[in-house]
Amino acid sequence: MALTVAGFAIAGRPMVPDLLMHVFVRFLPFVVTAWSLGMFRRVRLDHVAALKGRALRAEAEREERARRAVADERTRIARDVHDVVAHALSVITSQANGGRYAARGDPERGIEALNTIAGTGRQALADGRGTLTVLRDDADVERELFPRPLLKDLPALFDRVREAGVAVEHSERGSEHALSPVTELAVFRLVQEALTNTLKHVGPGARAEVDLSWCRDELVIAVRDDGPGPTSAEGGQGLVRAGFVMVVESQEDMRVVGEAGDGHDALHQLTAADVVLMDVRMPRMDGVEATRRVLTGHRAPKVVMLTTYDLDEYAFAALRAGAGGFLVKDSDPDIAAARSATMRGGGRVTGGPARRDPHRSPR
């Protein structure tokens, strides 16, 4: 009996690997199928997660582009507001201060200052209306009680300018396409302003060319005249300087020895001065760079920096460039004259941000 059982056990051993192989082969398809389904689900989940990630990144990028667009638009509007409002107020303030001093010895100069103030105010109001009009929605324009000028009204504008003495030639290129009422109004105002400037600065007898070039997604406007263009001393900045000139000339111990319309001219004209009132924003070369170069001369003058806004970066940039003072353009003329005298005597002017934070180093 024992031999029989042992013999069965010995004889049965070879059957165990076969049984395992049989089980393995039989269940292998199920294992492979389950593994494949798991891998497929994992790949699918990874793919869905990647799609969600790309969608989230795309949405974030769209939001960032929208934020940048809003920031750029705010910057553009701020620049327009500066050009229309702040500059006009600078002219009005400087002319009012200068006219007040000049009228003591020359009433006619006081009257000229008042006329300049009135003209600047009217122009600022007109420019402000134009800026606000451009910012309005199309529906607002369409709801206007009175119709606004559009592209179809340009020929009538050309006729009026011709009657005023300017020979206007008009040309168009490309295929005209529809524009919104706001865009057409903006185009009309641009052409109107350009022709008005031609009539104002060149005068009757001038010739002007208005060219409209239609492209697929834009309209290029070019207005040219045969005038020489304004000199560096003309324009609004010249009016601001004229106001300060009247203040300086009213002082018994001061006189104006030169004026410069931009930083480049300042390098060649202002080395003979004892004190220079230097504007921060100027064409060709800004006031900070002009100050840095003017002060490298053997007989360097004292420099007081002028600007419209009382901003820290302007003040300390001017001080780092070597300026001895900083004034905003609406400073009281008595204070401006006193600080100019202080500078001439070798002192420093600590106005604006430097006065608010005297412990902050400009370097």
Coordinates of C-alpha atoms in Angstrom, one line a residue, residues 215-342:
C215 CA -5.6 97.3 -47.9
R216 CA -7.3 94.0 -46.9
D217 CA -7.5 94.8 -43.2
E218 CA -6.5 98.4 -42.8
L219 CA -6.8 101.9 -44.3
V220 CA -3.6 104.0 -44.6
I221 CA -4.1 107.8 -44.5
A222 CA -1.3 110.1 -45.7
V223 CA -1.7 113.9 -45.7
R224 CA 1.2 116.0 -47.1
D225 CA 1.7 119.7 -47.7
D226 CA 4.4 121.8 -49.2
G227 CA 5.1 123.8 -46.0
P228 CA 8.5 123.9 -44.3
G229 CA 7.1 122.5 -41.0
P230 CA 7.4 123.9 -37.5
T231 CA 10.8 124.9 -36.2
S232 CA 12.1 123.5 -33.0
A233 CA 11.0 126.6 -31.0
E234 CA 7.4 126.4 -32.2
G235 CA 4.4 124.4 -30.9
G236 CA 3.1 123.8 -27.4
Q237 CA 6.5 123.4 -25.8
G238 CA 7.5 126.8 -27.1
L239 CA 4.5 128.3 -25.4
V240 CA 5.5 126.6 -22.1
R241 CA 9.0 128.0 -22.5
A242 CA 7.6 131.4 -23.3
G243 CA 5.8 131.5 -20.0
F244 CA 9.0 130.7 -18.1
V245 CA 10.9 133.3 -20.1
M246 CA 8.4 136.0 -19.0
V247 CA 8.9 134.9 -15.4
V248 CA 12.7 135.0 -15.7
E249 CA 12.9 138.3 -17.5
S250 CA 10.7 139.9 -14.8
Q251 CA 13.5 139.3 -12.3
E252 CA 16.0 142.2 -12.0
D253 CA 19.1 139.9 -11.6
M254 CA 18.2 137.4 -14.3
R255 CA 18.1 137.4 -18.1
V256 CA 17.5 134.8 -20.8
V257 CA 20.6 134.0 -22.8
G258 CA 19.2 131.2 -25.0
E259 CA 16.4 128.8 -25.7
A260 CA 16.5 125.2 -27.1
G261 CA 13.6 123.3 -28.6
D262 CA 15.2 119.9 -28.0
G263 CA 18.0 118.2 -26.1
H264 CA 20.3 118.3 -29.1
D265 CA 20.0 122.1 -29.4
A266 CA 20.6 122.4 -25.7
L267 CA 24.1 120.9 -26.0
H268 CA 25.1 123.8 -28.3
Q269 CA 23.3 126.8 -26.8
L270 CA 23.2 126.4 -23.0
T271 CA 26.8 126.2 -21.9
A272 CA 26.9 130.0 -21.6
A273 CA 24.1 130.0 -19.0
D274 CA 24.5 130.0 -15.2
V275 CA 21.2 128.1 -14.7
V276 CA 19.3 125.9 -17.2
L277 CA 15.6 125.0 -16.9
M278 CA 15.6 121.6 -18.7
D279 CA 12.4 119.8 -19.7
V280 CA 12.4 116.1 -19.2
R281 CA 10.4 115.2 -22.4
M282 CA 11.9 116.7 -25.5
P283 CA 12.3 115.5 -29.1
R284 CA 15.6 113.9 -30.5
M285 CA 17.1 113.8 -27.0
D286 CA 15.4 113.8 -23.6
G287 CA 16.3 116.2 -20.8
V288 CA 18.0 113.5 -18.7
E289 CA 20.5 112.6 -21.4
A290 CA 20.9 116.3 -22.4
T291 CA 21.7 117.1 -18.7
R292 CA 24.2 114.4 -18.5
R293 CA 26.0 115.7 -21.6
V294 CA 25.8 119.4 -20.8
L295 CA 27.3 118.8 -17.4
T296 CA 30.4 117.2 -18.9
G297 CA 31.7 120.6 -20.2
H298 CA 34.4 122.7 -18.7
R299 CA 31.9 125.4 -17.7
A300 CA 28.9 123.4 -16.8
P301 CA 25.8 125.3 -15.8
K302 CA 23.4 124.4 -13.0
V303 CA 20.4 122.4 -14.2
V304 CA 16.9 122.5 -12.8
M305 CA 14.7 119.7 -14.4
L306 CA 11.1 120.5 -15.4
T307 CA 8.3 118.1 -16.0
T308 CA 4.6 117.9 -16.0
Y309 CA 4.3 115.1 -13.5
D310 CA 5.8 114.9 -10.0
L311 CA 7.1 111.3 -10.4
D312 CA 9.9 109.7 -8.5
E313 CA 11.6 108.1 -11.5
Y314 CA 11.8 111.5 -13.3
A315 CA 13.2 113.3 -10.2
F316 CA 15.9 110.7 -9.3
A317 CA 16.8 110.1 -13.0
A318 CA 17.5 113.8 -13.2
L319 CA 19.5 113.9 -10.0
R320 CA 21.5 110.9 -11.1
A321 CA 22.3 112.7 -14.3
G322 CA 23.7 115.6 -12.3
A323 CA 20.8 118.0 -12.1
G324 CA 20.8 120.1 -9.0
G325 CA 17.0 120.5 -8.8
F326 CA 13.6 119.3 -9.9
L327 CA 10.4 121.4 -10.5
V328 CA 7.0 120.6 -11.8
K329 CA 5.7 123.0 -14.5
D330 CA 2.9 124.3 -12.3
S331 CA 5.2 125.5 -9.6
D332 CA 4.5 129.0 -8.3
P333 CA 6.7 131.5 -10.3
D334 CA 8.0 133.1 -7.1
I335 CA 9.2 129.7 -5.9
A336 CA 10.6 128.9 -9.3
A337 CA 12.5 132.2 -9.5
A338 CA 13.8 131.7 -5.9
R339 CA 15.0 128.2 -6.6
S340 CA 16.7 129.3 -9.8
A341 CA 18.5 132.0 -7.7
T342 CA 19.4 129.3 -5.2

